[in-house]
Short mmCIF file of C-alpha atoms and ligand atoms in Angstrom, two decimals:
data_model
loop_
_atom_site.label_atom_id
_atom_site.label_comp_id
_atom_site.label_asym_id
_atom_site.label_seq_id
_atom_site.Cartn_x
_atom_site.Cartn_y
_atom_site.Cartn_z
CA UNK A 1 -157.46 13.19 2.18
CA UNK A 2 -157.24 14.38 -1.80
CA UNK A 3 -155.70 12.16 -4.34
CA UNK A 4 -151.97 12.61 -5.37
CA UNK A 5 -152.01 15.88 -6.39
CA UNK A 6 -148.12 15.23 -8.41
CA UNK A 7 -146.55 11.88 -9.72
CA UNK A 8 -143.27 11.85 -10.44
CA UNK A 9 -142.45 15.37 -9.21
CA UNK A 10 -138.95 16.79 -7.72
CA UNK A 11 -135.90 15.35 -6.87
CA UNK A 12 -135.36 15.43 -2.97
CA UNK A 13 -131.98 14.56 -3.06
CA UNK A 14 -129.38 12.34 -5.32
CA UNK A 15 -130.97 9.49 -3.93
CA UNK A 16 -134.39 10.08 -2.84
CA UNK A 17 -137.43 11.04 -5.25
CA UNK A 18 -140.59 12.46 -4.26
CA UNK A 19 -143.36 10.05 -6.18
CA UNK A 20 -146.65 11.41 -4.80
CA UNK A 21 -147.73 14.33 -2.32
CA UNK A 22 -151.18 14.15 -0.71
CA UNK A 23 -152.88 17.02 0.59
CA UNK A 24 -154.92 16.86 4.16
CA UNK A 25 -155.93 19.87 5.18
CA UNK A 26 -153.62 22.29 5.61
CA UNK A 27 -151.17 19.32 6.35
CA UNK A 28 -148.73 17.67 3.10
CA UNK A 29 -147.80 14.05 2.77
CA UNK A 30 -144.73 13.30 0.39
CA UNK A 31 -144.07 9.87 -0.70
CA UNK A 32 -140.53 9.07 -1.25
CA UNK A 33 -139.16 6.64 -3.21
CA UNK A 34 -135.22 5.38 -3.54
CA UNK A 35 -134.25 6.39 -6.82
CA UNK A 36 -131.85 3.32 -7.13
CA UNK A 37 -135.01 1.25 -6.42
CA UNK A 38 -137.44 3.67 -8.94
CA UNK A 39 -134.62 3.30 -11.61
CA UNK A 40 -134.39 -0.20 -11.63
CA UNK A 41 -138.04 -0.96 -11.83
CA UNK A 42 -138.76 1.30 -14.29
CA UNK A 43 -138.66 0.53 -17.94
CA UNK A 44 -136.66 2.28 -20.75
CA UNK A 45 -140.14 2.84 -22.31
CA UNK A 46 -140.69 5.14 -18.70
CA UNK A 47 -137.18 6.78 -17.92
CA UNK A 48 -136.39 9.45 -15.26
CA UNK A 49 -137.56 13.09 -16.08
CA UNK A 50 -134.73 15.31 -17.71
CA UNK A 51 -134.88 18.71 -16.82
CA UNK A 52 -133.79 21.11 -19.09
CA UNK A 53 -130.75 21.94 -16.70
CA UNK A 54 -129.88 18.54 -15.87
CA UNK A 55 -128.95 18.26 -19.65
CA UNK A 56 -127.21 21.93 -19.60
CA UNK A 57 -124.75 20.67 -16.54
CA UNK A 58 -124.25 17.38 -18.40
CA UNK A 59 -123.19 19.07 -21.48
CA UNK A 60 -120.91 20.94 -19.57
CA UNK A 61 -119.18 18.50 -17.43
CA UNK A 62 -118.78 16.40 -20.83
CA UNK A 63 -116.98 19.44 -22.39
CA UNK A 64 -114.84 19.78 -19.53
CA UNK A 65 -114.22 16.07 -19.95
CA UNK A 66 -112.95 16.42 -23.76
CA UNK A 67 -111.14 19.40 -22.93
CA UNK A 68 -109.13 17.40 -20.06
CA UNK A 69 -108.38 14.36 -22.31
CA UNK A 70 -106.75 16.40 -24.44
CA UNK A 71 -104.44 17.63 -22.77
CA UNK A 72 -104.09 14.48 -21.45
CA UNK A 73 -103.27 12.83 -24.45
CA UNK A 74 -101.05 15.82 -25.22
CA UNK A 75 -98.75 14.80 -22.32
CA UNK A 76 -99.02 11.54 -23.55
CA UNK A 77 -97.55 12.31 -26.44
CA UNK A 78 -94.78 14.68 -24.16
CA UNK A 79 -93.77 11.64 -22.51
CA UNK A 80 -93.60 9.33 -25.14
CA UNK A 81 -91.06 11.64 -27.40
CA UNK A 82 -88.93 11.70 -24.07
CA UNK A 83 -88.72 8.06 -23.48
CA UNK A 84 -87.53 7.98 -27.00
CA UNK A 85 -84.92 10.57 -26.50
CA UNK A 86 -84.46 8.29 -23.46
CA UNK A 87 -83.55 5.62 -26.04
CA UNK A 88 -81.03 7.88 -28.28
CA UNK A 89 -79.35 8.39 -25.40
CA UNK A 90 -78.84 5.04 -23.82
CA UNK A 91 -77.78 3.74 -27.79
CA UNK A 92 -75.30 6.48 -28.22
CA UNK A 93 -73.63 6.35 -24.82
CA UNK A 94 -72.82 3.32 -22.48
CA UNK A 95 -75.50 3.95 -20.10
CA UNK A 96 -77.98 0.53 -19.98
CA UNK A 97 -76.13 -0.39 -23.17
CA UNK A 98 -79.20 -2.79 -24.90
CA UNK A 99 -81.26 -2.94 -21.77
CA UNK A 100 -83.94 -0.54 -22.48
CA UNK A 101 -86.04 -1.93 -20.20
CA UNK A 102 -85.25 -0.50 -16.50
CA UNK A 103 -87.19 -2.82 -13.85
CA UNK A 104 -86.00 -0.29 -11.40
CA UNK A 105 -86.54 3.37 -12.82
CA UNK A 106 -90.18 1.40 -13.48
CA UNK A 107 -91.07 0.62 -9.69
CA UNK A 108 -89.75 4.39 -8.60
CA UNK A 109 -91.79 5.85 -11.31
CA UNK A 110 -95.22 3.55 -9.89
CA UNK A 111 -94.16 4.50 -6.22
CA UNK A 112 -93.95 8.32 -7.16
CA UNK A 113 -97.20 8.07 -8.87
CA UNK A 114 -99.00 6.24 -5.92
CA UNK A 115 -97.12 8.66 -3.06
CA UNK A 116 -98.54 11.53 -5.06
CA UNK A 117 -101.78 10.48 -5.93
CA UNK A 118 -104.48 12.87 -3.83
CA UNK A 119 -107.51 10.50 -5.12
CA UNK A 120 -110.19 9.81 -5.87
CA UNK A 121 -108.80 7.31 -8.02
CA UNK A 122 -106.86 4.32 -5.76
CA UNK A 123 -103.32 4.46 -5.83
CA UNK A 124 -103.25 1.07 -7.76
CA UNK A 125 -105.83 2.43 -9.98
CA UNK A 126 -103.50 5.23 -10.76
CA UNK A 127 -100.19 2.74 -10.98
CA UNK A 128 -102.38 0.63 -13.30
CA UNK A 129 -102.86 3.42 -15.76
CA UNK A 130 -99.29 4.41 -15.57
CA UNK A 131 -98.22 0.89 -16.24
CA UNK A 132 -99.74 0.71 -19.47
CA UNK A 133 -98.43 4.52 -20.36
CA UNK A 134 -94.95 3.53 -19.51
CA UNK A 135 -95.52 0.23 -21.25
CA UNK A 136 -95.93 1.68 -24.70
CA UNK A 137 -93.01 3.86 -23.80
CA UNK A 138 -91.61 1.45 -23.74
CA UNK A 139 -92.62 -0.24 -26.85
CA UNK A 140 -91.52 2.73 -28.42
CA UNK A 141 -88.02 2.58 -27.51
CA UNK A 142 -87.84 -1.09 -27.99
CA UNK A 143 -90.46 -3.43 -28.24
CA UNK A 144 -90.36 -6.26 -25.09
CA UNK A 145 -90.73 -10.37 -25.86
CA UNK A 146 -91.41 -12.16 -22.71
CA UNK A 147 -92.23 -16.09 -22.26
CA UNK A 148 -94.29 -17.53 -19.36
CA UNK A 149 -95.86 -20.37 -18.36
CA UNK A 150 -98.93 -20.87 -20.79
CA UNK A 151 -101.00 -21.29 -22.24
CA UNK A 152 -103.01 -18.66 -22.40
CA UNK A 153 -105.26 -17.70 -19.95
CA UNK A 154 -102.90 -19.03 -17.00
CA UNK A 155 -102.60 -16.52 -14.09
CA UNK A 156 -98.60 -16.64 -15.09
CA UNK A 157 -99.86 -14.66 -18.14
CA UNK A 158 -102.18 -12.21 -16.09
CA UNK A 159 -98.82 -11.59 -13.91
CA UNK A 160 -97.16 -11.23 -17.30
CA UNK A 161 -99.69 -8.33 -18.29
CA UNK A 162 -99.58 -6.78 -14.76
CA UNK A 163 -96.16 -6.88 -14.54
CA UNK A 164 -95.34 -5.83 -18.34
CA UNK A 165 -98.48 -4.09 -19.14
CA UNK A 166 -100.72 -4.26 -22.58
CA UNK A 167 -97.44 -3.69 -24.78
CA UNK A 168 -94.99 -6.48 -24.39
CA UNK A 169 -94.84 -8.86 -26.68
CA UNK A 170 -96.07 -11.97 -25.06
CA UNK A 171 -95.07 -16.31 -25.82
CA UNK A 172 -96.99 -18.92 -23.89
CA UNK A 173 -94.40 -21.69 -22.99
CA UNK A 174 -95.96 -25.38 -22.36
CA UNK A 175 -93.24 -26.10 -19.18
CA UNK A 176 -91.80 -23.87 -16.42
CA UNK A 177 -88.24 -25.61 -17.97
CA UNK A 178 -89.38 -24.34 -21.15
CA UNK A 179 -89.55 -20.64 -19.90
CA UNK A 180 -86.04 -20.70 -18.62
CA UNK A 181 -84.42 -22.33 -22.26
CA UNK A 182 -86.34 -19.60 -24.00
CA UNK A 183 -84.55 -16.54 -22.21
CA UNK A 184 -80.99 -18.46 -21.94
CA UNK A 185 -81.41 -18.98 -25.81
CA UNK A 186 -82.18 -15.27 -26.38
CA UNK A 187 -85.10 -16.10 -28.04
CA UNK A 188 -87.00 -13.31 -25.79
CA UNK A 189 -85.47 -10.54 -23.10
CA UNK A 190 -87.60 -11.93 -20.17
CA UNK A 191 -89.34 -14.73 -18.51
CA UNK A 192 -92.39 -15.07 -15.96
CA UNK A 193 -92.66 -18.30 -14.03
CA UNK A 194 -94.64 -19.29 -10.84
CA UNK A 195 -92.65 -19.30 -7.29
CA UNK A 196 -94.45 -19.99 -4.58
CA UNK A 197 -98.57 -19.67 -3.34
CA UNK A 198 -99.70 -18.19 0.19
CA UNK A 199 -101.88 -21.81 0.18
CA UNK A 200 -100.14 -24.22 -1.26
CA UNK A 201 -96.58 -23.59 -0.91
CA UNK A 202 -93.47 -23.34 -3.21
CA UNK A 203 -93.47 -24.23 -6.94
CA UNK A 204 -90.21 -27.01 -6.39
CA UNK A 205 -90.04 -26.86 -10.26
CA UNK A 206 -89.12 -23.14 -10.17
CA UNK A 207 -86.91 -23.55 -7.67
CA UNK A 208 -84.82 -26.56 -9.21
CA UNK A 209 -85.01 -24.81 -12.50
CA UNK A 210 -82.42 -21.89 -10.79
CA UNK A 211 -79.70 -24.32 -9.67
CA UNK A 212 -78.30 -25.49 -12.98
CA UNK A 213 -79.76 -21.90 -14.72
CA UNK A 214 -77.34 -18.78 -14.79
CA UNK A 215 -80.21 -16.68 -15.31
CA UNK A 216 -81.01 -13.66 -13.13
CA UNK A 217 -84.04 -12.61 -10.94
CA UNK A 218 -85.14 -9.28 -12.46
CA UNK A 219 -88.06 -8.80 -10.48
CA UNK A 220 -91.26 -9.68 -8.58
CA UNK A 221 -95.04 -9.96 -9.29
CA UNK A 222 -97.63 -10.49 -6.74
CA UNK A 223 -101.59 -11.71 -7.89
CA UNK A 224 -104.29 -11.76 -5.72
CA UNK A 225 -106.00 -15.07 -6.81
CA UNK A 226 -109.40 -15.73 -7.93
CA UNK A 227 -110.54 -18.92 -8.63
CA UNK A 228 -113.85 -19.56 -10.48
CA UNK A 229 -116.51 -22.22 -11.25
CA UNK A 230 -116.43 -21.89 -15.43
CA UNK A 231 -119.07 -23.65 -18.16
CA UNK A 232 -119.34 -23.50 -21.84
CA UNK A 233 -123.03 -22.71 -23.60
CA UNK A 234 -123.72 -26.73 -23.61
CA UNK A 235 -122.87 -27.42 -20.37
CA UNK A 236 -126.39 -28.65 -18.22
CA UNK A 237 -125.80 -26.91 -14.92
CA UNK A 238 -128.08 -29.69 -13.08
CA UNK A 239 -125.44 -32.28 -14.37
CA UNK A 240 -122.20 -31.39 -13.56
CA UNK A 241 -120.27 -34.58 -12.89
CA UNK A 242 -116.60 -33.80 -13.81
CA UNK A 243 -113.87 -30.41 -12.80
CA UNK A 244 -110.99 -30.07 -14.64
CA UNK A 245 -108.27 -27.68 -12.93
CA UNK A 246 -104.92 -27.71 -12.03
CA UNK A 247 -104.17 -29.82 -8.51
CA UNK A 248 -103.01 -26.52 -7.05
CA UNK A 249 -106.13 -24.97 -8.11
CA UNK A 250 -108.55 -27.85 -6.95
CA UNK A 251 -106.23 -28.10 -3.83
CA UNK A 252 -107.19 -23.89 -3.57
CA UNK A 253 -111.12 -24.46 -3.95
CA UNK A 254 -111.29 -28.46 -1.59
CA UNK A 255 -113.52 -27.06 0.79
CA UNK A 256 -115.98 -25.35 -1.84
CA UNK A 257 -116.32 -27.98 -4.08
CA UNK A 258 -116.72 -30.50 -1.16
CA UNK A 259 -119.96 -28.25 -0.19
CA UNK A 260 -121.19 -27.39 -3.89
CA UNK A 261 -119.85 -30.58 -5.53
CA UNK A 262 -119.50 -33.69 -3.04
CA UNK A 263 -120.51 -36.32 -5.97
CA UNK A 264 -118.45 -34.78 -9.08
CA UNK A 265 -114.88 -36.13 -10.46
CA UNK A 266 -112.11 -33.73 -9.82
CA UNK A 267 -109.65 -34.25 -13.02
CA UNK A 268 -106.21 -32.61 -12.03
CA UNK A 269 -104.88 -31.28 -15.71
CA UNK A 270 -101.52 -29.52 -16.63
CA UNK A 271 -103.57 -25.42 -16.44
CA UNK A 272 -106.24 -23.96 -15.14
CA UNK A 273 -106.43 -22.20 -18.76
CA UNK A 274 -106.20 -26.03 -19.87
CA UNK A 275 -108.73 -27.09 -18.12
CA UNK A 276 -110.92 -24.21 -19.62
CA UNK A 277 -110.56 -25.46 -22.95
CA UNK A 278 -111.42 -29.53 -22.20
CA UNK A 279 -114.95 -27.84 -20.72
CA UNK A 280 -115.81 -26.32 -24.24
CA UNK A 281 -118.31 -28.99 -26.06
CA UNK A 282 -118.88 -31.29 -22.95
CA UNK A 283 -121.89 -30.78 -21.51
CA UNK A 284 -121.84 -32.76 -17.74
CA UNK A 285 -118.14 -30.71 -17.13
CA UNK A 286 -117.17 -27.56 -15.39
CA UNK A 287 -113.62 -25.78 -15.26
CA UNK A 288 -112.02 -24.17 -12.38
CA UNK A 289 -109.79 -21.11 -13.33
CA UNK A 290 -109.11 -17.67 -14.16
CA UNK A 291 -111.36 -14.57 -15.34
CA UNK A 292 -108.40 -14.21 -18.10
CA UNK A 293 -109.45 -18.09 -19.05
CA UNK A 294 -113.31 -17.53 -19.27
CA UNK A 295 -112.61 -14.84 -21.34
CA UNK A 296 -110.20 -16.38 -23.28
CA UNK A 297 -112.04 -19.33 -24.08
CA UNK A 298 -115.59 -17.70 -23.73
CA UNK A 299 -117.20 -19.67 -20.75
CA UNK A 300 -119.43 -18.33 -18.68
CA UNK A 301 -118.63 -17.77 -14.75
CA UNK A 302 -121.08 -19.87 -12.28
CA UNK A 303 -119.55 -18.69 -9.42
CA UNK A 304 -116.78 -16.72 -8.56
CA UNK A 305 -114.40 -16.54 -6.18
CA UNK A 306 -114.73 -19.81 -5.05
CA UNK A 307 -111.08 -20.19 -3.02
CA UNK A 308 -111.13 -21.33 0.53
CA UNK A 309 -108.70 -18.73 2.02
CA UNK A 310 -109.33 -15.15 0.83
CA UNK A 311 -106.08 -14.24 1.20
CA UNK A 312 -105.04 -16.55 -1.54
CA UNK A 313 -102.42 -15.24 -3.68
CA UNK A 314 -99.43 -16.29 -5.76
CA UNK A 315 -95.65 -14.58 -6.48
CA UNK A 316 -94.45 -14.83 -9.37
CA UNK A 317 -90.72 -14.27 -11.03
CA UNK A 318 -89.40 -12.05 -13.35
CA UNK A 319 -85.96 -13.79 -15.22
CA UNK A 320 -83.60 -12.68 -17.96
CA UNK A 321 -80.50 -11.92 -18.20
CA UNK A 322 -79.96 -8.30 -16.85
CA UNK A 323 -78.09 -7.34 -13.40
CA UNK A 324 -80.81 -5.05 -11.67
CA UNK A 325 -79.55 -1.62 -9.81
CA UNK A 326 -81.25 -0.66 -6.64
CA UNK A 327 -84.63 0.91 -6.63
CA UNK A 328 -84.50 2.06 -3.23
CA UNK A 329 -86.93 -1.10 -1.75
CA UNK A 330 -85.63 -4.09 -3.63
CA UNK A 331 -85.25 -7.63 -2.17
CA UNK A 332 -82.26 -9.84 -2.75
CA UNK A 333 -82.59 -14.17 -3.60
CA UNK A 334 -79.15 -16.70 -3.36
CA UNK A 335 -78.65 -20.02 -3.05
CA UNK A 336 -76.81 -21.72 -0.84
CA UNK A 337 -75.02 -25.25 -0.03
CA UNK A 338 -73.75 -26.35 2.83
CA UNK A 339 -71.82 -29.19 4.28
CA UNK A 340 -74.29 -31.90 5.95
CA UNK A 341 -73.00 -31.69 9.57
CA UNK A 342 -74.53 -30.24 12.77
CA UNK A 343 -75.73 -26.34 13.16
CA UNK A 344 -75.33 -26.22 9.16
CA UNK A 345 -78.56 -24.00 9.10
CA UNK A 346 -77.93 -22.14 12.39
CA UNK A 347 -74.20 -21.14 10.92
CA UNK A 348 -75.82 -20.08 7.79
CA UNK A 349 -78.47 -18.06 9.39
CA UNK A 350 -76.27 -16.35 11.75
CA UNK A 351 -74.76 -13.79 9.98
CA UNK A 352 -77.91 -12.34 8.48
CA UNK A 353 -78.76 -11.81 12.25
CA UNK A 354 -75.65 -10.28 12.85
CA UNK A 355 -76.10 -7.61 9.62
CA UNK A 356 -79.14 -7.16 10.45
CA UNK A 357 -80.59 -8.63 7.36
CA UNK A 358 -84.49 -9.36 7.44
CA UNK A 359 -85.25 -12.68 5.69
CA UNK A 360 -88.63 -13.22 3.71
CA UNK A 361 -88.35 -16.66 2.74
CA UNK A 362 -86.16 -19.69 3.52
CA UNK A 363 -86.73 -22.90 1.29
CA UNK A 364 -84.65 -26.37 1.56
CA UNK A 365 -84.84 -28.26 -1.54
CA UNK A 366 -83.06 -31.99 -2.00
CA UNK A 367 -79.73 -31.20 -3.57
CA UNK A 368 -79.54 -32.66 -7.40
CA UNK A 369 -75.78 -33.26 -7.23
CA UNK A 370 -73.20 -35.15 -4.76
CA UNK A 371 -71.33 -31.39 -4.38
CA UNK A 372 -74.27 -30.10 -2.59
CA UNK A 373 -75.91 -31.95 0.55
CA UNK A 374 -78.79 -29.14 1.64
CA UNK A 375 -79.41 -26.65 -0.47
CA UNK A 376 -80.89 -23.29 0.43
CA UNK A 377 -83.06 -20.83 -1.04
CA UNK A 378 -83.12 -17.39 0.45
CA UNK A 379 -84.60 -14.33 -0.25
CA UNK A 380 -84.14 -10.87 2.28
CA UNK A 381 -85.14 -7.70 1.96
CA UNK A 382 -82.12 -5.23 0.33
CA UNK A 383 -80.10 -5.06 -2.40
CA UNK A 384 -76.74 -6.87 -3.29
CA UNK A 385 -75.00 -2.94 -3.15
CA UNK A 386 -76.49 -2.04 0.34
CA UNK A 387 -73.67 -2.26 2.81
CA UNK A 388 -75.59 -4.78 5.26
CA UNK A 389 -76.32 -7.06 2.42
CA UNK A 390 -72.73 -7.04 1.43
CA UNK A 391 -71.43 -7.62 4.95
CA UNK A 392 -73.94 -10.96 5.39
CA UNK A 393 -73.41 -12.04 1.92
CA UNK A 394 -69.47 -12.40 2.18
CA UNK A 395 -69.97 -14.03 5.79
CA UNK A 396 -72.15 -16.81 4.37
CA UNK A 397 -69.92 -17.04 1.51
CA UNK A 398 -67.20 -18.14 4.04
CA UNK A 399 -69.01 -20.52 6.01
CA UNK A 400 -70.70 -22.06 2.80
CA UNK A 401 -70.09 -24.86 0.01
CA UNK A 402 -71.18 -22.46 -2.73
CA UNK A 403 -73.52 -19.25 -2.64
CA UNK A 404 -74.89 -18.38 -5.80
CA UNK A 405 -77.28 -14.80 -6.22
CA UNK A 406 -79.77 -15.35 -8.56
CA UNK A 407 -80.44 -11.44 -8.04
CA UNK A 408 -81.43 -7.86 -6.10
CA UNK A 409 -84.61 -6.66 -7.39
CA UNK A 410 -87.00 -4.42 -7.06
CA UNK A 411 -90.21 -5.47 -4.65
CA UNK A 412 -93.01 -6.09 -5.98
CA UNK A 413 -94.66 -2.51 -6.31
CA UNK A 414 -98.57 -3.36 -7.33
O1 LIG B 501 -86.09 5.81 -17.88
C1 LIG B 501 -85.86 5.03 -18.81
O2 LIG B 501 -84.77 4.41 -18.88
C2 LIG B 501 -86.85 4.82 -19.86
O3 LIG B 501 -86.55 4.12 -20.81
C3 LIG B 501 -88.21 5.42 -19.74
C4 LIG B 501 -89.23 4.44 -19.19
C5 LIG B 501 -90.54 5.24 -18.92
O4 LIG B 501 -91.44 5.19 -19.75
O5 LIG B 501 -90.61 5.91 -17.88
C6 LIG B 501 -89.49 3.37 -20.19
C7 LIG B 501 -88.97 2.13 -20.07
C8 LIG B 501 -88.09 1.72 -18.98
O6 LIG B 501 -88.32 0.40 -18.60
C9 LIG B 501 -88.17 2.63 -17.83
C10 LIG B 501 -88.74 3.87 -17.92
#
């Protein structure tokens, strides 16, 4: 058999390269290699042949590319002078009078945008972009302050940012009571506080936080959450003796760390993002928390994703001041007291049975004055206009101590 008669020769396909062909008689031999495989053991000092062509058909598709953004940016710029139209006309008439920001018109816009979306982008890719468009629409009209449970790095402020997008103007409150006081006192238009997780339940505080609060329910976020093992540059990976997280956190990752980290402290702290910083400058610690808090506070991530259930995820609240129209799929939350005697809960349930009314949540919580012996937290799907809605709501009303709605909103659309 002859030698390689070509090294590094033609491409066979996207994927495949053709490294050597041997001659044998009349007979040909190619040797193939992966070019995934080629590419990554090659050196820059050795890089893949460039045909002239190759280059040509690069050139082009990056012209095409400019050309497209553009007139992308063009229609950014479209939009943008019609969402501040937008604003002339909601300051010079009484439409939305000094609520600029429209939680519903928001989710119909993402919905339209993922219904229409023909790929190959995801449809949450697509909402994502839109998000941040409409965001600094937004900003143009009138620029957003929202509070939420800090400090930074917290998943509350990554549900801030995927909720509000890029453009808000964010605060990072110490305490969930601290959220609430900031939007009564009008210091900003929103809030964003933690409500319940898929693993570990409802966040009580939340909850209590609504009784004595006359603020509204303005919307929904849902985060898919990823917990990870976090160190700073000093940290000696062989010697980790101590996590810091918050208990819900630690309480997210028990099994992991019980396999990876049998011998080392667990130290419950008020954040995850908290927890990030104590890890900076101590070299036997590790932190448990967000991306957002490694890159906040620089650590590097040892392993991700370390939460038992993968499923793990956490809704959070959107609170201001601002009565919410409907969207078209919007879920509505009350409260509700009710005399301590027998078949309280069955009386209360009843008529959502009888309207028809799905229920997505039902929460008792100890009531916090002698007026109200159970107290009930309820959320169904609907809004407080729909007809059904309406019907259940004035049925409970009857049978009730006090029903309070804390508000319809729109579900969560990302
Ligand atoms: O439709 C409006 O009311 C707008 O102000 C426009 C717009 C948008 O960019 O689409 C901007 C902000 C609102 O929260 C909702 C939508």
């Amino acid at each position: 058999m002859a030698g390689p008669l070509l090294v590094n020769t033609p491409v066979l396909s996207q994927s495949m390269w053709i490294v050597e062909i041997y001659m044998d008689g009349t007979d040909y031999f190619l040797v193939t290699v992966d070019r995934f495989n080629i590419e990554a053991i090659m050196s820059d000092k050795n890089p893949p042949p460039e045909s002239a062509s190759d280059k040509e058909a690069l050139s082009q598709l990056r012209d095409q590319i400019d050309g497209i953004d553009r007139r992308i940016g063009e229609l950014i710029s479209e939009r943008a002078r019609c969402a501040q139209q937008v604003a002339e006309v909601k300051q010079s008439s009484n439409i939305g009078v000094g609520t600029f920001y429209r939680p519903e018109r928001e989710a119909q816009v993402l919905r339209n945008i993922m219904e229409k979306n023909a790929g190959p982008l995801t449809d949450e890719e697509m909402a994502r972009l839109f998000r941040e468009i409409m965001s600094a629409c937004l900003a143009l009209e009138k620029p957003i302050k929202v509070a939420y449970l800090g400090p930074e790095g917290t998943f509350t402020q990554q549900a801030c940012l995927k909720h509000f997008g890029q453009s808000a103007v964010t605060k990072a409150m110490a305490f969930i009571d601290e959220v609430f006081r900031e939007v009564e006192a009008g210091s900003v238009n929103f809030g964003v506080v933690p409500v319940e997780n898929s693993t570990e339940g409802v966040v009580n505080h939340t909850l209590d936080n609504f009784m004595f609060s006359n603020l509204k329910i303005c919307g929904e976020v849902e985060l898919r959450i990823h917990q990870n093992l976090m160190i700073s540059e000093v940290t000696n990976v062989g010697a980790i003796s101590r996590i810091y997280s918050h208990p819900q956190s630690l309480a997210q990752c028990r099994k992991w760390l019980d396999a990876n980290y049998p011998n080392a402290e667990r130290v419950a702290v008020s954040s995850n993002a908290e927890a990030a910083k104590r890890v900076k400058g101590e070299w036997n610690s590790a932190a448990i928390a967000g991306e957002l808090a490694a890159q906040r506070y620089e650590l590097q991530i040892l392993a991700e994703k370390i939460e038992d259930r993968p499923d793990n995820s956490t809704r959070f609240l959107i609170i201001g001041t601002q009565e919410v129209p409907a969207s078209g799929k919007d879920k509505t939350s009350i409260v509700v007291s009710m005399r301590n005697e027998p078949g309280a809960l069955h009386n209360l349930l009843q008529p959502f049975r009888e309207h028809n009314v799905d229920l997505t949540r039902v929460e008792t919580r100890p009531s916090q004055s002698g007026v109200w012996n159970y107290v009930f937290f309820i959320d169904m799907n609907g809004h407080q206009s729909d007809d059904t809605v309406a019907a259940a709501m004035e049925e409970v009303s009857s049978r009730a101590s006090e029903v309070k709605v804390l508000g319809s909103y729109p579900c969560a659309v990302l």
